[in-house]
PDB file of C-alpha atoms in Angstrom:
ATOM      1  CA  UNK E   1      89.418 114.144 122.546  1.00 40.00           C
ATOM      2  CA  UNK E   2      89.584 114.949 118.858  1.00 42.00           C
ATOM      3  CA  UNK E   3      91.093 117.737 116.814  1.00 45.00           C
ATOM      4  CA  UNK E   4      89.373 121.053 116.079  1.00 49.00           C
ATOM      5  CA  UNK E   5      90.085 120.836 112.356  1.00 88.00           C
ATOM      6  CA  UNK E   6      90.067 117.071 111.827  1.00 97.00           C
ATOM      7  CA  UNK E   7      86.669 115.906 113.027  1.00 97.00           C
ATOM      8  CA  UNK E   8      85.894 112.862 110.864  1.00 98.00           C
ATOM      9  CA  UNK E   9      88.369 110.234 109.695  1.00 98.00           C
ATOM     10  CA  UNK E  10      88.258 107.642 106.935  1.00 98.00           C
ATOM     11  CA  UNK E  11      90.476 104.564 106.676  1.00 99.00           C
ATOM     12  CA  UNK E  12      90.712 102.558 103.454  1.00 98.00           C
ATOM     13  CA  UNK E  13      91.704  98.908 103.733  1.00 98.00           C
ATOM     14  CA  UNK E  14      90.433  96.614 106.499  1.00 98.00           C
ATOM     15  CA  UNK E  15      93.514  94.441 106.860  1.00 95.00           C
ATOM     16  CA  UNK E  16      95.619  94.168 110.000  1.00 93.00           C
ATOM     17  CA  UNK E  17      96.910  97.728 109.702  1.00 96.00           C
ATOM     18  CA  UNK E  18      93.786  99.523 108.531  1.00 98.00           C
ATOM     19  CA  UNK E  19      91.492  97.891 111.073  1.00 98.00           C
ATOM     20  CA  UNK E  20      93.782  98.773 113.973  1.00 98.00           C
ATOM     21  CA  UNK E  21      94.326 102.335 112.718  1.00 98.00           C
ATOM     22  CA  UNK E  22      90.548 102.736 112.637  1.00 98.00           C
ATOM     23  CA  UNK E  23      90.224 101.356 116.162  1.00 98.00           C
ATOM     24  CA  UNK E  24      92.852 103.594 117.782  1.00 98.00           C
ATOM     25  CA  UNK E  25      91.297 106.571 116.012  1.00 98.00           C
ATOM     26  CA  UNK E  26      87.838 105.676 117.324  1.00 98.00           C
ATOM     27  CA  UNK E  27      89.303 105.197 120.812  1.00 98.00           C
ATOM     28  CA  UNK E  28      90.734 108.709 120.418  1.00 98.00           C
ATOM     29  CA  UNK E  29      87.217 110.104 120.105  1.00 98.00           C
ATOM     30  CA  UNK E  30      86.817 110.443 116.343  1.00 98.00           C
ATOM     31  CA  UNK E  31      83.960 109.152 114.199  1.00 98.00           C
ATOM     32  CA  UNK E  32      85.681 106.732 111.805  1.00 98.00           C
ATOM     33  CA  UNK E  33      84.582 105.017 108.612  1.00 98.00           C
ATOM     34  CA  UNK E  34      86.557 101.882 107.722  1.00 98.00           C
ATOM     35  CA  UNK E  35      86.141 101.009 104.051  1.00 98.00           C
ATOM     36  CA  UNK E  36      87.119  97.876 102.156  1.00 98.00           C
ATOM     37  CA  UNK E  37      85.936  96.464  98.841  1.00 98.00           C
ATOM     38  CA  UNK E  38      85.309  93.036 100.427  1.00 98.00           C
ATOM     39  CA  UNK E  39      82.496  92.445 102.929  1.00 98.00           C
ATOM     40  CA  UNK E  40      84.362  89.396 104.237  1.00 97.00           C
ATOM     41  CA  UNK E  41      87.399  91.543 105.072  1.00 98.00           C
ATOM     42  CA  UNK E  42      85.223  93.954 107.035  1.00 98.00           C
ATOM     43  CA  UNK E  43      83.597  91.098 108.942  1.00 98.00           C
ATOM     44  CA  UNK E  44      87.005  89.631 109.790  1.00 97.00           C
ATOM     45  CA  UNK E  45      88.239  93.066 110.846  1.00 98.00           C
ATOM     46  CA  UNK E  46      85.326  93.598 113.221  1.00 98.00           C
ATOM     47  CA  UNK E  47      85.695  90.107 114.718  1.00 97.00           C
ATOM     48  CA  UNK E  48      89.439  90.661 115.175  1.00 96.00           C
ATOM     49  CA  UNK E  49      88.936  94.038 116.834  1.00 98.00           C
ATOM     50  CA  UNK E  50      86.207  92.682 119.131  1.00 98.00           C
ATOM     51  CA  UNK E  51      88.539  89.913 120.261  1.00 97.00           C
ATOM     52  CA  UNK E  52      91.485  92.266 120.770  1.00 97.00           C
ATOM     53  CA  UNK E  53      89.488  94.820 122.716  1.00 98.00           C
ATOM     54  CA  UNK E  54      87.860  92.137 124.871  1.00 97.00           C
ATOM     55  CA  UNK E  55      91.351  91.041 125.928  1.00 96.00           C
ATOM     56  CA  UNK E  56      92.252  94.610 126.826  1.00 97.00           C
ATOM     57  CA  UNK E  57      89.094  95.017 128.889  1.00 98.00           C
ATOM     58  CA  UNK E  58      89.946  91.838 130.812  1.00 97.00           C
ATOM     59  CA  UNK E  59      93.438  93.203 131.461  1.00 96.00           C
ATOM     60  CA  UNK E  60      91.964  96.457 132.742  1.00 97.00           C
ATOM     61  CA  UNK E  61      93.447  98.635 129.992  1.00 96.00           C
ATOM     62  CA  UNK E  62      90.002  99.845 128.925  1.00 97.00           C
ATOM     63  CA  UNK E  63      86.519  99.732 130.412  1.00 97.00           C
ATOM     64  CA  UNK E  64      83.650  98.075 128.570  1.00 97.00           C
ATOM     65  CA  UNK E  65      82.062 101.522 128.228  1.00 98.00           C
ATOM     66  CA  UNK E  66      85.162 102.945 126.526  1.00 98.00           C
ATOM     67  CA  UNK E  67      85.288 100.062 124.074  1.00 98.00           C
ATOM     68  CA  UNK E  68      81.593 100.125 123.234  1.00 98.00           C
ATOM     69  CA  UNK E  69      81.722 103.890 122.763  1.00 98.00           C
ATOM     70  CA  UNK E  70      84.614 103.436 120.345  1.00 98.00           C
ATOM     71  CA  UNK E  71      82.741 100.781 118.370  1.00 98.00           C
ATOM     72  CA  UNK E  72      79.739 103.105 118.247  1.00 98.00           C
ATOM     73  CA  UNK E  73      81.959 105.655 116.506  1.00 98.00           C
ATOM     74  CA  UNK E  74      83.276 103.053 114.040  1.00 98.00           C
ATOM     75  CA  UNK E  75      81.394 102.376 110.797  1.00 98.00           C
ATOM     76  CA  UNK E  76      82.221  99.513 108.408  1.00 98.00           C
ATOM     77  CA  UNK E  77      81.382  99.962 104.727  1.00 98.00           C
ATOM     78  CA  UNK E  78      82.197  98.703 101.223  1.00 98.00           C
ATOM     79  CA  UNK E  79      81.279 102.052  99.654  1.00 98.00           C
ATOM     80  CA  UNK E  80      84.146 104.479  99.095  1.00 98.00           C
ATOM     81  CA  UNK E  81      81.652 107.335  98.684  1.00 98.00           C
ATOM     82  CA  UNK E  82      80.744 106.953 102.379  1.00 98.00           C
ATOM     83  CA  UNK E  83      84.029 108.754 103.096  1.00 98.00           C
ATOM     84  CA  UNK E  84      82.713 111.925 101.450  1.00 98.00           C
ATOM     85  CA  UNK E  85      82.644 113.951 104.691  1.00 97.00           C
ATOM     86  CA  UNK E  86      86.088 112.915 105.940  1.00 98.00           C
ATOM     87  CA  UNK E  87      88.619 115.558 106.987  1.00 98.00           C
ATOM     88  CA  UNK E  88      91.447 113.004 106.897  1.00 98.00           C
ATOM     89  CA  UNK E  89      91.684 109.732 104.969  1.00 98.00           C
ATOM     90  CA  UNK E  90      94.415 107.199 105.739  1.00 99.00           C
ATOM     91  CA  UNK E  91      95.084 104.627 103.020  1.00 98.00           C
ATOM     92  CA  UNK E  92      96.187 101.156 104.161  1.00 98.00           C
ATOM     93  CA  UNK E  93      95.707  98.960 101.093  1.00 97.00           C
ATOM     94  CA  UNK E  94      98.084  96.578  99.313  1.00 92.00           C
ATOM     95  CA  UNK E  95     101.665  97.827  98.878  1.00 88.00           C
ATOM     96  CA  UNK E  96     101.371  98.394  95.118  1.00 90.00           C
ATOM     97  CA  UNK E  97     101.950 101.831  93.637  1.00 93.00           C
ATOM     98  CA  UNK E  98      99.395 101.581  90.830  1.00 96.00           C
ATOM     99  CA  UNK E  99      96.633 100.533  93.240  1.00 97.00           C
ATOM    100  CA  UNK E 100      97.410 103.433  95.572  1.00 98.00           C
ATOM    101  CA  UNK E 101      97.519 105.948  92.717  1.00 98.00           C
ATOM    102  CA  UNK E 102      94.122 104.782  91.437  1.00 98.00           C
ATOM    103  CA  UNK E 103      92.666 105.012  94.955  1.00 98.00           C
ATOM    104  CA  UNK E 104      94.006 108.524  95.513  1.00 98.00           C
ATOM    105  CA  UNK E 105      92.451 109.638  92.211  1.00 98.00           C
ATOM    106  CA  UNK E 106      89.092 108.331  93.420  1.00 98.00           C
ATOM    107  CA  UNK E 107      89.437 109.878  96.875  1.00 98.00           C
ATOM    108  CA  UNK E 108      90.378 113.219  95.349  1.00 98.00           C
ATOM    109  CA  UNK E 109      86.982 113.320  93.636  1.00 98.00           C
ATOM    110  CA  UNK E 110      85.043 112.149  96.689  1.00 98.00           C
ATOM    111  CA  UNK E 111      86.356 113.922  99.804  1.00 98.00           C
ATOM    112  CA  UNK E 112      86.190 117.692 100.526  1.00 97.00           C
ATOM    113  CA  UNK E 113      88.926 119.973  99.163  1.00 96.00           C
ATOM    114  CA  UNK E 114      90.309 120.613 102.650  1.00 97.00           C
ATOM    115  CA  UNK E 115      90.751 116.906 103.463  1.00 98.00           C
ATOM    116  CA  UNK E 116      94.214 115.450 104.002  1.00 98.00           C
ATOM    117  CA  UNK E 117      95.036 112.294 102.023  1.00 98.00           C
ATOM    118  CA  UNK E 118      97.640 110.173 103.800  1.00 98.00           C
ATOM    119  CA  UNK E 119      99.208 106.842 102.993  1.00 98.00           C
ATOM    120  CA  UNK E 120     100.262 104.400 105.702  1.00 98.00           C
ATOM    121  CA  UNK E 121     102.932 103.006 103.369  1.00 95.00           C
ATOM    122  CA  UNK E 122     106.455 102.827 104.758  1.00 88.00           C
ATOM    123  CA  UNK E 123     107.995 102.275 101.339  1.00 86.00           C
ATOM    124  CA  UNK E 124     106.026 104.269  98.780  1.00 93.00           C
ATOM    125  CA  UNK E 125     106.741 107.920  99.485  1.00 96.00           C
ATOM    126  CA  UNK E 126     103.821 110.292  99.068  1.00 98.00           C
ATOM    127  CA  UNK E 127     105.455 112.231  96.212  1.00 98.00           C
ATOM    128  CA  UNK E 128     104.621 109.195  94.038  1.00 97.00           C
ATOM    129  CA  UNK E 129     100.945 109.741  94.867  1.00 98.00           C
ATOM    130  CA  UNK E 130     100.795 113.541  94.879  1.00 98.00           C
ATOM    131  CA  UNK E 131     100.554 113.794  91.077  1.00 96.00           C
ATOM    132  CA  UNK E 132      97.388 111.668  91.208  1.00 97.00           C
ATOM    133  CA  UNK E 133      95.410 114.425  92.959  1.00 98.00           C
ATOM    134  CA  UNK E 134      94.563 118.113  92.596  1.00 98.00           C
ATOM    135  CA  UNK E 135      95.695 118.805  96.176  1.00 98.00           C
ATOM    136  CA  UNK E 136      99.346 117.669  96.370  1.00 98.00           C
ATOM    137  CA  UNK E 137      99.971 120.024  99.303  1.00 98.00           C
ATOM    138  CA  UNK E 138      97.530 117.916 101.365  1.00 98.00           C
ATOM    139  CA  UNK E 139      99.257 114.575 100.697  1.00 98.00           C
ATOM    140  CA  UNK E 140     101.705 112.953 103.130  1.00 98.00           C
ATOM    141  CA  UNK E 141     102.755 109.673 104.748  1.00 98.00           C
ATOM    142  CA  UNK E 142     101.330 108.800 108.154  1.00 98.00           C
ATOM    143  CA  UNK E 143     103.053 105.525 109.014  1.00 98.00           C
ATOM    144  CA  UNK E 144     101.771 103.445 111.926  1.00 98.00           C
ATOM    145  CA  UNK E 145     103.602 100.346 113.159  1.00 95.00           C
ATOM    146  CA  UNK E 146     102.141  96.868 113.569  1.00 89.00           C
ATOM    147  CA  UNK E 147     100.527  96.052 115.973  1.00 91.00           C
ATOM    148  CA  UNK E 148      98.962  99.518 115.950  1.00 97.00           C
ATOM    149  CA  UNK E 149      96.997  98.833 119.138  1.00 97.00           C
ATOM    150  CA  UNK E 150     100.308  98.363 120.977  1.00 95.00           C
ATOM    151  CA  UNK E 151     102.934 100.463 119.211  1.00 96.00           C
ATOM    152  CA  UNK E 152     103.095 104.106 120.306  1.00 97.00           C
ATOM    153  CA  UNK E 153     105.254 105.619 117.579  1.00 98.00           C
ATOM    154  CA  UNK E 154     103.957 107.025 114.267  1.00 98.00           C
ATOM    155  CA  UNK E 155     106.153 108.467 111.519  1.00 98.00           C
ATOM    156  CA  UNK E 156     104.728 111.518 109.724  1.00 98.00           C
ATOM    157  CA  UNK E 157     106.652 112.268 106.534  1.00 98.00           C
ATOM    158  CA  UNK E 158     106.634 115.602 104.731  1.00 98.00           C
ATOM    159  CA  UNK E 159     107.286 115.332 101.001  1.00 98.00           C
ATOM    160  CA  UNK E 160     108.476 118.253  98.863  1.00 98.00           C
ATOM    161  CA  UNK E 161     104.830 118.836  97.894  1.00 98.00           C
ATOM    162  CA  UNK E 162     103.415 118.645 101.453  1.00 98.00           C
ATOM    163  CA  UNK E 163     102.477 121.962 103.055  1.00 98.00           C
ATOM    164  CA  UNK E 164     103.651 122.879 106.540  1.00 98.00           C
ATOM    165  CA  UNK E 165     100.011 123.095 107.576  1.00 97.00           C
ATOM    166  CA  UNK E 166      99.311 119.510 106.439  1.00 98.00           C
ATOM    167  CA  UNK E 167     102.335 118.228 108.339  1.00 98.00           C
ATOM    168  CA  UNK E 168     101.339 120.154 111.477  1.00 98.00           C
ATOM    169  CA  UNK E 169      97.727 118.938 111.331  1.00 98.00           C
ATOM    170  CA  UNK E 170      98.895 115.360 110.876  1.00 98.00           C
ATOM    171  CA  UNK E 171     101.269 115.595 113.848  1.00 98.00           C
ATOM    172  CA  UNK E 172      98.521 117.134 115.982  1.00 98.00           C
ATOM    173  CA  UNK E 173      96.133 114.368 114.961  1.00 98.00           C
ATOM    174  CA  UNK E 174      98.607 111.670 116.023  1.00 98.00           C
ATOM    175  CA  UNK E 175      99.045 113.367 119.398  1.00 98.00           C
ATOM    176  CA  UNK E 176      95.275 113.595 119.823  1.00 98.00           C
ATOM    177  CA  UNK E 177      94.843 109.796 119.577  1.00 98.00           C
ATOM    178  CA  UNK E 178      97.507 109.204 122.218  1.00 98.00           C
ATOM    179  CA  UNK E 179     100.366 108.219 119.915  1.00 98.00           C
ATOM    180  CA  UNK E 180     103.874 109.676 119.652  1.00 98.00           C
ATOM    181  CA  UNK E 181     104.637 111.377 116.321  1.00 98.00           C
ATOM    182  CA  UNK E 182     108.042 111.807 114.709  1.00 98.00           C
ATOM    183  CA  UNK E 183     108.107 114.271 111.798  1.00 98.00           C
ATOM    184  CA  UNK E 184     110.513 113.593 108.942  1.00 98.00           C
ATOM    185  CA  UNK E 185     111.144 116.896 107.190  1.00 97.00           C
ATOM    186  CA  UNK E 186     112.294 115.126 104.012  1.00 96.00           C
ATOM    187  CA  UNK E 187     111.003 111.910 102.495  1.00 95.00           C
ATOM    188  CA  UNK E 188     113.095 108.797 101.981  1.00 93.00           C
ATOM    189  CA  UNK E 189     111.837 105.288 101.278  1.00 87.00           C
ATOM    190  CA  UNK E 190     111.625 103.232 104.461  1.00 89.00           C
ATOM    191  CA  UNK E 191     111.784 106.334 106.656  1.00 95.00           C
ATOM    192  CA  UNK E 192     113.680 105.800 109.910  1.00 96.00           C
ATOM    193  CA  UNK E 193     112.599 102.620 111.674  1.00 94.00           C
ATOM    194  CA  UNK E 194     112.249 100.394 108.625  1.00 89.00           C
ATOM    195  CA  UNK E 195     115.531 101.532 107.075  1.00 90.00           C
ATOM    196  CA  UNK E 196     117.312 100.463 110.252  1.00 93.00           C
ATOM    197  CA  UNK E 197     115.225  97.292 110.573  1.00 92.00           C
ATOM    198  CA  UNK E 198     115.802  96.483 106.893  1.00 90.00           C
ATOM    199  CA  UNK E 199     119.547  96.178 107.428  1.00 93.00           C
ATOM    200  CA  UNK E 200     118.941  93.718 110.265  1.00 96.00           C
ATOM    201  CA  UNK E 201     116.456  91.750 108.125  1.00 95.00           C
ATOM    202  CA  UNK E 202     118.888  91.512 105.222  1.00 95.00           C
ATOM    203  CA  UNK E 203     121.656  90.176 107.430  1.00 97.00           C
ATOM    204  CA  UNK E 204     119.309  87.694 109.142  1.00 98.00           C
ATOM    205  CA  UNK E 205     118.148  86.312 105.788  1.00 97.00           C
ATOM    206  CA  UNK E 206     121.763  86.137 104.518  1.00 97.00           C
ATOM    207  CA  UNK E 207     122.810  84.099 107.564  1.00 98.00           C
ATOM    208  CA  UNK E 208     119.806  81.789 107.194  1.00 98.00           C
ATOM    209  CA  UNK E 209     120.083  81.234 103.429  1.00 97.00           C
ATOM    210  CA  UNK E 210     123.791  80.495 103.687  1.00 97.00           C
ATOM    211  CA  UNK E 211     123.323  77.903 106.419  1.00 97.00           C
ATOM    212  CA  UNK E 212     125.005  79.687 109.317  1.00 98.00           C
ATOM    213  CA  UNK E 213     122.018  79.114 111.609  1.00 98.00           C
ATOM    214  CA  UNK E 214     118.321  78.229 111.542  1.00 97.00           C
ATOM    215  CA  UNK E 215     115.687  80.936 111.526  1.00 98.00           C
ATOM    216  CA  UNK E 216     114.731  79.899 115.076  1.00 97.00           C
ATOM    217  CA  UNK E 217     118.314  80.352 116.261  1.00 98.00           C
ATOM    218  CA  UNK E 218     118.662  83.727 114.570  1.00 98.00           C
ATOM    219  CA  UNK E 219     115.423  84.923 116.168  1.00 98.00           C
ATOM    220  CA  UNK E 220     116.678  83.659 119.527  1.00 98.00           C
ATOM    221  CA  UNK E 221     119.921  85.626 119.200  1.00 98.00           C
ATOM    222  CA  UNK E 222     118.107  88.810 118.239  1.00 98.00           C
ATOM    223  CA  UNK E 223     115.675  88.575 121.155  1.00 98.00           C
ATOM    224  CA  UNK E 224     118.097  87.372 123.824  1.00 98.00           C
ATOM    225  CA  UNK E 225     121.381  89.027 122.824  1.00 98.00           C
ATOM    226  CA  UNK E 226     120.078  92.243 121.227  1.00 97.00           C
ATOM    227  CA  UNK E 227     117.020  92.418 123.490  1.00 97.00           C
ATOM    228  CA  UNK E 228     114.555  92.972 120.643  1.00 96.00           C
ATOM    229  CA  UNK E 229     110.958  92.043 121.549  1.00 94.00           C
ATOM    230  CA  UNK E 230     110.642  89.838 118.449  1.00 95.00           C
ATOM    231  CA  UNK E 231     113.051  88.208 116.004  1.00 97.00           C
ATOM    232  CA  UNK E 232     113.197  89.121 112.287  1.00 97.00           C
ATOM    233  CA  UNK E 233     111.606  85.901 111.019  1.00 98.00           C
ATOM    234  CA  UNK E 234     108.808  85.982 113.591  1.00 97.00           C
ATOM    235  CA  UNK E 235     108.280  89.637 112.653  1.00 95.00           C
ATOM    236  CA  UNK E 236     107.957  88.784 108.954  1.00 96.00           C
ATOM    237  CA  UNK E 237     105.366  86.155 109.890  1.00 96.00           C
ATOM    238  CA  UNK E 238     103.479  88.727 111.958  1.00 93.00           C
ATOM    239  CA  UNK E 239     103.405  91.502 109.366  1.00 89.00           C
ATOM    240  CA  UNK E 240     103.025  89.165 106.381  1.00 94.00           C
ATOM    241  CA  UNK E 241     105.830  87.725 104.265  1.00 96.00           C
ATOM    242  CA  UNK E 242     104.022  89.052 101.189  1.00 95.00           C
ATOM    243  CA  UNK E 243     104.354  92.575 102.594  1.00 89.00           C
ATOM    244  CA  UNK E 244     108.135  92.121 102.743  1.00 91.00           C
ATOM    245  CA  UNK E 245     108.024  90.781  99.177  1.00 94.00           C
ATOM    246  CA  UNK E 246     106.006  93.693  97.774  1.00 90.00           C
ATOM    247  CA  UNK E 247     108.177  96.237  99.583  1.00 86.00           C
ATOM    248  CA  UNK E 248     111.339  94.768  98.082  1.00 90.00           C
ATOM    249  CA  UNK E 249     109.774  94.506  94.611  1.00 91.00           C
ATOM    250  CA  UNK E 250     108.793  98.169  94.792  1.00 84.00           C
ATOM    251  CA  UNK E 251     112.313  99.110  95.837  1.00 84.00           C
ATOM    252  CA  UNK E 252     113.795  96.979  93.032  1.00 89.00           C
ATOM    253  CA  UNK E 253     111.477  98.562  90.439  1.00 88.00           C
ATOM    254  CA  UNK E 254     112.786 101.966  91.486  1.00 84.00           C
ATOM    255  CA  UNK E 255     116.493 101.165  91.743  1.00 86.00           C
ATOM    256  CA  UNK E 256     117.028  98.334  89.265  1.00 92.00           C
ATOM    257  CA  UNK E 257     119.629  97.040  91.715  1.00 92.00           C
ATOM    258  CA  UNK E 258     119.590  93.245  92.012  1.00 92.00           C
ATOM    259  CA  UNK E 259     120.466  93.574  95.709  1.00 89.00           C
ATOM    260  CA  UNK E 260     117.048  95.159  96.246  1.00 90.00           C
ATOM    261  CA  UNK E 261     115.144  92.133  94.940  1.00 93.00           C
ATOM    262  CA  UNK E 262     113.242  90.033  97.519  1.00 94.00           C
ATOM    263  CA  UNK E 263     115.394  87.272  99.021  1.00 95.00           C
ATOM    264  CA  UNK E 264     114.979  83.859  97.391  1.00 96.00           C
ATOM    265  CA  UNK E 265     113.552  82.366 100.590  1.00 97.00           C
ATOM    266  CA  UNK E 266     110.962  85.152 100.804  1.00 97.00           C
ATOM    267  CA  UNK E 267     109.963  84.764  97.136  1.00 97.00           C
ATOM    268  CA  UNK E 268     109.605  80.994  97.650  1.00 97.00           C
ATOM    269  CA  UNK E 269     107.325  81.484 100.653  1.00 98.00           C
ATOM    270  CA  UNK E 270     105.098  83.874  98.685  1.00 97.00           C
ATOM    271  CA  UNK E 271     104.930  81.468  95.748  1.00 97.00           C
ATOM    272  CA  UNK E 272     103.789  78.685  98.096  1.00 97.00           C
ATOM    273  CA  UNK E 273     101.222  80.948  99.790  1.00 98.00           C
ATOM    274  CA  UNK E 274     103.043  80.586 103.098  1.00 98.00           C
ATOM    275  CA  UNK E 275     102.605  84.210 104.139  1.00 97.00           C
ATOM    276  CA  UNK E 276     102.952  83.900 107.894  1.00 97.00           C
ATOM    277  CA  UNK E 277     100.468  84.051 110.711  1.00 94.00           C
ATOM    278  CA  UNK E 278      97.528  85.026 108.492  1.00 93.00           C
ATOM    279  CA  UNK E 279      97.821  81.809 106.442  1.00 96.00           C
ATOM    280  CA  UNK E 280      98.808  79.513 109.304  1.00 96.00           C
ATOM    281  CA  UNK E 281     102.335  78.983 108.023  1.00 97.00           C
ATOM    282  CA  UNK E 282     105.353  81.097 107.231  1.00 98.00           C
ATOM    283  CA  UNK E 283     108.745  80.527 108.786  1.00 98.00           C
ATOM    284  CA  UNK E 284     106.756  79.117 111.718  1.00 98.00           C
ATOM    285  CA  UNK E 285     103.419  77.276 111.895  1.00 97.00           C
ATOM    286  CA  UNK E 286     100.306  78.580 113.689  1.00 97.00           C
ATOM    287  CA  UNK E 287      97.068  77.061 114.941  1.00 94.00           C
ATOM    288  CA  UNK E 288      93.592  78.331 114.024  1.00 89.00           C
ATOM    289  CA  UNK E 289      93.797  80.891 116.826  1.00 84.00           C
ATOM    290  CA  UNK E 290      97.045  82.327 115.485  1.00 88.00           C
ATOM    291  CA  UNK E 291      99.172  80.822 118.242  1.00 90.00           C
ATOM    292  CA  UNK E 292     102.566  79.522 117.197  1.00 95.00           C
ATOM    293  CA  UNK E 293     102.858  75.727 117.143  1.00 93.00           C
ATOM    294  CA  UNK E 294     106.084  74.821 118.864  1.00 84.00           C
ATOM    295  CA  UNK E 295     108.080  72.281 116.875  1.00 72.00           C
ATOM    296  CA  UNK E 296     109.256  69.193 118.738  1.00 54.00           C
ATOM    297  CA  UNK E 297     112.933  68.351 118.479  1.00 42.00           C
TER     298      UNK E 297
END
């Protein structure tokens, strides 16, 4: 239960990732403050977490007492200054560099000097944020995978500015909440899992855009032949097609390589507002409860 040096945790961004990161941290015994600029986002996050944890209680994975104790440790707020006593802050906002840099500048003024500032980004390496603060040695990536409540692995990434102590504390923190950390000793965009997954995604989109197979058929092959738990198109719907778009735009802005641009089909989906499960339509369609609507042949 807890970590001797990290006693209070802040999470910024109440979307799918931030809300779940806050929940697993609270389940790990830490007082957690989940901050978002929008009250509506916080309300949706709490409703989502209540529903998810109720399912897990029914399945016997947690007791009602464990869940209620975790919620008692979880505070929802719109005020960033409420994070002023945090020993670790994990950022999980939109995948845009300028927004993250501005947030880190604010956090640097608010939280104690000893506090670690981590980004959950899998694309924006922490060296791009370290110059925004007066404590670059306390900046790193702590990358959880969606759905955080289910996925055990967490990538901790040490940038050239990150101290050994920060990396060690971050790894210890991940262990203390019951997750499995992998420490990357050097930073690289995409880290391990998403660099490998990205190659699969690119090939899946190529096959789809060039008419070799439907997205349903490609997902079927990946799940049944490669034994993946979810296909690439269903995964984009789950994580948000806009997330894929922003990741690729960030990569393109860095490399200038046309091959790094978002795929045309992804850009078209974003333009239409068809972002996946969260909007009710992406590559697949979903009902109001987020369940996929099976298409009749």
